[in-house]
């Protein structure tokens, strides 16, 4: 029986975590490259603080994705020691964006920024180079569910001081961030992960503790989630996919102090498709397929000033079971998002050079 399918241009993932050269990199990067045409690669593990770091890391990623029609787009980690000269050097070797981690807020952010005001010269250089500032918007030390909301004033301060800087609020998780982007200026955008659209905090601790659903920012309330779904389906041009896929070995997640991060790229596209379809009434007179095309394949490229991708991907309604575990070539196990569950959508076809 023919299955229901539809086609979109090859998608972009505007927020992904790989790892240093290891089995985890050889597992995660090819998997992302098999789905996405481009990905914005986060600079926290390994720490990418100089142009040389960036070039070496890009070479490692390219060596494990050779033959794939895939382009890693690299980022630099902002620290209080990052000078305008370092920003220009990174730009000269092809850096796409600079990532602001508040100090101590998530995995390997101990070199992040405590005092944003010290970075004003760097912000100016980022804007002058035409790069973007990507923000992990959480205020360290605050109650975990309030951290995102409490960091937004810092983002407003940055945007007021460097008005021509393009800023992306990464992996937004709250009603407040959604409205800030919706009503915000042309130079403010947001990424949304599959986790934050698929579920709320109950998915982490409402029915036993589920460490493989744990990420920062943590999933929030049903009201927050509903607002994120509304924003994603609204067709807002500055809202796009960034999966925040982050592989961790099983033992680091299933632990008394488990680390944050969800390995979601194996299921990201099917999860986005299911959410968009289930909430198609929020597409405001447009079709959910048009909305997901923009979200996955158009809005991110447009905001970054990149050409839209050639090539296509076909999604089909055909159920499949998510593997319970992936094993890298060092024998390390990584449990993916929704391990063992049955999903209704899958990628049925890819054509790199349509
Ligand atoms: Zn991330």
XYZ file of C-alpha atoms and ligand atoms in Angstrom:
355
model
C 0.000 0.000 0.000
C 1.450 3.421 -0.882
C 2.259 5.440 2.182
C 1.546 9.101 2.724
C 4.712 11.108 2.056
C 5.814 14.675 1.473
C 9.046 16.350 0.474
C 11.060 19.156 2.023
C 14.434 20.662 1.118
C 17.322 19.067 3.039
C 17.011 20.449 6.589
C 19.523 22.323 8.749
C 20.171 21.669 12.433
C 21.095 24.988 13.999
C 22.291 23.518 17.324
C 24.120 20.228 17.790
C 26.773 18.804 20.102
C 29.412 16.404 18.885
C 32.489 15.431 20.898
C 36.260 15.383 20.584
C 37.804 12.670 18.395
C 36.409 9.489 19.938
C 33.893 6.746 19.354
C 31.193 9.224 20.351
C 32.189 11.601 17.552
C 32.340 8.729 15.058
C 28.838 7.708 16.172
C 27.137 11.078 16.469
C 28.531 13.135 13.590
C 27.734 10.657 10.758
C 24.270 10.188 12.195
C 23.576 13.924 12.140
C 25.162 14.153 8.680
C 22.823 11.474 7.359
C 19.820 13.633 8.268
C 20.882 17.268 8.047
C 22.663 19.116 5.234
C 24.298 21.532 7.685
C 24.649 21.784 11.446
C 25.781 24.520 13.793
C 28.301 22.692 15.985
C 28.504 23.823 19.608
C 31.941 24.658 21.079
C 31.752 23.312 24.656
C 33.057 19.723 24.246
C 35.812 19.991 23.143
C 36.365 23.620 24.108
C 36.742 25.740 20.996
C 38.229 29.005 22.169
C 40.601 29.948 19.341
C 40.687 29.858 15.554
C 43.193 26.970 15.771
C 40.856 24.954 17.997
C 38.097 25.535 15.465
C 40.142 24.432 12.471
C 41.291 21.248 14.228
C 37.801 20.341 15.415
C 36.308 20.942 11.973
C 38.962 18.684 10.465
C 38.036 15.918 12.933
C 34.331 16.259 12.097
C 35.018 16.272 8.366
C 37.202 13.163 8.686
C 34.342 11.163 10.238
C 31.656 12.485 7.862
C 33.645 12.094 4.654
C 31.432 11.203 1.718
C 28.297 12.607 3.332
C 26.708 15.679 1.761
C 27.201 17.560 5.013
C 28.720 20.843 6.092
C 29.605 21.450 9.753
C 29.213 25.131 10.611
C 31.585 25.992 13.406
C 31.256 28.181 16.485
C 33.614 29.748 18.994
C 33.102 29.686 22.759
C 33.023 33.155 24.285
C 35.023 33.655 27.476
C 35.888 36.818 29.380
C 39.319 36.529 27.757
C 38.003 36.484 24.164
C 39.365 39.575 22.411
C 38.022 41.264 19.264
C 41.179 40.036 17.543
C 40.329 36.430 18.442
C 36.818 36.962 17.045
C 38.269 38.261 13.769
C 40.713 35.344 13.574
C 37.877 32.856 14.046
C 35.817 34.627 11.396
C 38.751 34.458 8.996
C 38.814 30.643 9.233
C 35.079 30.311 8.618
C 33.483 30.618 12.056
C 29.710 31.124 11.782
C 28.764 32.230 15.269
C 29.977 32.753 18.823
C 28.351 30.973 21.747
C 27.707 32.626 25.092
C 27.498 30.196 27.995
C 26.855 31.816 31.359
C 29.630 30.471 33.594
C 28.748 27.144 35.190
C 25.314 26.733 33.657
C 25.682 23.458 31.745
C 28.096 20.795 30.473
C 31.671 22.140 30.415
C 30.736 25.790 30.872
C 33.243 26.494 33.659
C 35.066 28.875 31.298
C 31.829 30.609 30.362
C 31.009 34.237 31.003
C 30.218 35.483 34.531
C 30.247 39.199 33.694
C 28.665 39.908 30.320
C 29.759 43.552 30.439
C 33.398 42.459 30.089
C 32.493 41.067 26.668
C 31.157 44.247 25.103
C 34.205 44.688 22.794
C 33.833 41.072 21.676
C 30.112 41.566 20.975
C 30.983 44.544 18.783
C 33.521 42.474 16.857
C 31.000 39.658 16.339
C 28.526 42.131 14.857
C 31.213 43.799 12.709
C 32.217 40.410 11.256
C 28.584 39.624 10.435
C 28.581 36.622 12.754
C 25.800 35.704 15.184
C 25.759 35.529 18.960
C 24.164 32.319 20.227
C 23.000 32.475 23.828
C 22.363 29.691 26.314
C 19.841 31.803 28.236
C 19.966 30.545 31.810
C 21.085 32.413 34.915
C 23.325 30.139 36.997
C 22.552 29.751 40.672
C 18.847 30.501 40.352
C 16.059 27.984 40.927
C 16.206 25.648 37.958
C 12.751 26.412 36.549
C 13.341 30.199 36.725
C 16.852 30.288 35.240
C 15.817 30.990 31.676
C 13.335 33.719 32.507
C 15.900 35.394 34.769
C 18.583 35.598 32.089
C 16.496 37.433 29.511
C 17.318 40.869 30.944
C 20.966 40.090 30.245
C 20.075 39.369 26.625
C 18.161 42.645 26.446
C 21.217 44.457 27.838
C 23.446 42.957 25.142
C 21.001 43.841 22.375
C 20.617 47.401 23.664
C 24.398 47.897 23.712
C 25.120 46.258 20.351
C 21.953 46.987 18.376
C 23.082 45.463 15.074
C 24.115 42.107 16.598
C 22.089 39.105 15.442
C 21.184 37.031 18.502
C 19.734 33.531 18.780
C 18.087 32.416 22.019
C 18.991 28.742 21.968
C 16.659 25.892 22.900
C 13.947 28.116 24.357
C 11.815 26.392 26.970
C 9.464 29.012 28.406
C 6.407 31.058 27.557
C 8.402 34.218 28.330
C 11.166 33.480 25.824
C 8.636 32.565 23.180
C 6.888 35.918 23.545
C 10.187 37.784 23.645
C 11.107 36.345 20.248
C 7.635 36.691 18.796
C 7.442 40.370 19.699
C 11.160 41.025 19.342
C 13.236 42.910 16.789
C 14.356 41.566 13.414
C 17.756 40.575 14.811
C 16.409 38.203 17.488
C 15.665 34.547 16.711
C 15.189 31.259 18.577
C 15.813 27.565 18.169
C 13.474 24.929 19.610
C 14.431 21.302 20.315
C 12.319 18.200 19.681
C 12.340 17.482 23.429
C 10.740 20.799 24.385
C 7.987 20.319 21.790
C 7.409 16.642 22.555
C 6.954 16.793 26.319
C 7.047 18.649 29.602
C 8.698 18.095 32.970
C 6.543 15.030 33.573
C 8.607 13.310 30.892
C 11.691 13.729 33.133
C 10.328 13.039 36.620
C 6.562 12.654 36.511
C 6.642 8.890 36.239
C 9.942 7.795 37.717
C 13.225 9.526 37.007
C 14.095 9.351 33.312
C 17.663 10.540 32.925
C 17.686 10.190 29.140
C 15.050 12.943 28.920
C 17.100 15.292 31.101
C 18.668 18.338 29.464
C 19.312 21.993 30.228
C 17.148 23.973 30.058
C 14.952 21.346 31.704
C 11.556 20.697 30.190
C 8.989 23.008 31.748
C 5.236 23.181 32.325
C 2.434 22.089 29.979
C 1.649 25.790 29.456
C 5.211 26.560 28.427
C 5.207 23.624 26.041
C 1.893 24.643 24.508
C 3.261 28.126 23.850
C 6.417 26.703 22.177
C 4.243 24.532 19.937
C 2.094 27.535 19.071
C 5.192 29.575 18.171
C 6.714 26.782 16.065
C 3.450 26.261 14.156
C 2.780 29.989 13.759
C 5.172 30.318 10.842
C 7.267 32.943 12.616
C 10.229 33.519 10.277
C 12.854 33.694 13.028
C 12.057 30.406 14.743
C 13.808 27.251 13.566
C 15.087 23.797 14.433
C 18.093 23.303 16.663
C 17.950 19.835 18.131
C 20.557 20.227 20.903
C 21.381 16.558 20.294
C 24.151 15.690 22.766
C 25.560 12.172 23.130
C 26.632 11.042 26.577
C 27.703 7.529 27.495
C 25.012 5.632 29.325
C 26.852 5.543 32.662
C 27.201 9.325 32.737
C 23.420 9.693 32.404
C 22.349 6.796 34.653
C 24.240 8.057 37.663
C 23.643 9.703 41.089
C 24.538 13.026 39.442
C 23.669 12.410 35.828
C 24.711 14.887 33.182
C 22.386 16.995 31.071
C 21.941 16.360 27.351
C 19.711 14.218 25.151
C 20.898 12.287 22.095
C 17.964 13.153 19.873
C 19.230 13.417 16.288
C 18.230 9.792 15.487
C 14.587 10.814 16.053
C 14.561 14.594 15.646
C 12.820 14.852 12.271
C 10.128 12.226 13.050
C 9.424 13.915 16.401
C 9.124 17.379 14.871
C 6.825 15.955 12.171
C 4.552 14.270 14.703
C 4.230 17.450 16.791
C 3.490 19.632 13.766
C 0.896 17.172 12.489
C -0.784 16.738 15.877
C -1.126 20.498 16.242
C -1.917 21.316 12.638
C -4.853 23.491 13.745
C -2.254 26.007 14.980
C -0.860 26.518 11.468
C -3.232 29.474 11.014
C -4.716 28.618 7.667
C -1.470 27.261 6.269
C -0.674 23.541 6.120
C 1.500 21.962 8.810
C 3.732 20.634 6.038
C 4.484 24.179 4.869
C 5.150 25.188 8.451
C 7.585 22.357 9.103
C 9.364 23.032 5.811
C 10.035 26.600 6.926
C 11.017 25.508 10.436
C 13.451 22.810 9.276
C 14.759 24.025 5.947
C 14.225 27.752 5.415
C 14.080 29.985 8.502
C 17.469 29.022 9.933
C 19.293 29.512 6.650
C 17.560 32.854 6.113
C 18.439 34.191 9.566
C 22.067 33.070 9.257
C 22.271 34.589 5.766
C 23.048 31.211 4.179
C 21.692 29.947 0.861
C 18.807 27.529 1.236
C 19.839 23.920 0.655
C 19.688 22.114 -2.644
C 18.533 18.535 -2.446
C 15.448 17.088 -0.836
C 14.278 14.786 1.884
C 11.040 12.824 1.865
C 9.113 12.114 5.057
C 6.633 9.276 5.188
C 4.006 8.120 7.619
C 5.396 4.670 8.384
C 5.894 3.477 11.910
C 9.262 2.274 13.167
C 10.861 1.426 16.487
C 13.649 3.584 17.881
C 16.689 1.461 18.788
C 17.090 0.937 22.520
C 20.749 1.842 22.348
C 23.506 2.876 19.947
C 26.981 1.452 20.493
C 30.018 3.378 19.322
C 33.161 1.726 17.970
C 34.786 1.919 21.413
C 31.921 -0.220 22.712
C 30.332 2.664 24.611
C 26.535 2.720 24.797
C 24.449 5.811 24.109
C 20.701 5.705 24.741
C 18.774 7.851 22.240
C 15.736 10.007 22.931
C 12.548 7.865 22.939
C 14.568 4.630 22.960
C 12.399 1.622 22.187
C 9.320 3.706 21.364
C 7.330 3.516 18.146
C 7.235 6.669 16.003
C 4.753 7.364 13.230
C 6.960 9.349 10.830
C 10.302 8.550 9.290
C 12.692 9.747 6.632
C 11.898 7.592 3.627
C 14.168 9.085 0.978
C 16.974 11.563 0.459
C 18.240 13.136 -2.716
C 21.371 15.201 -2.239
C 21.419 16.853 -5.640
C 17.818 17.396 -6.647
Zn 23.279 22.776 23.551
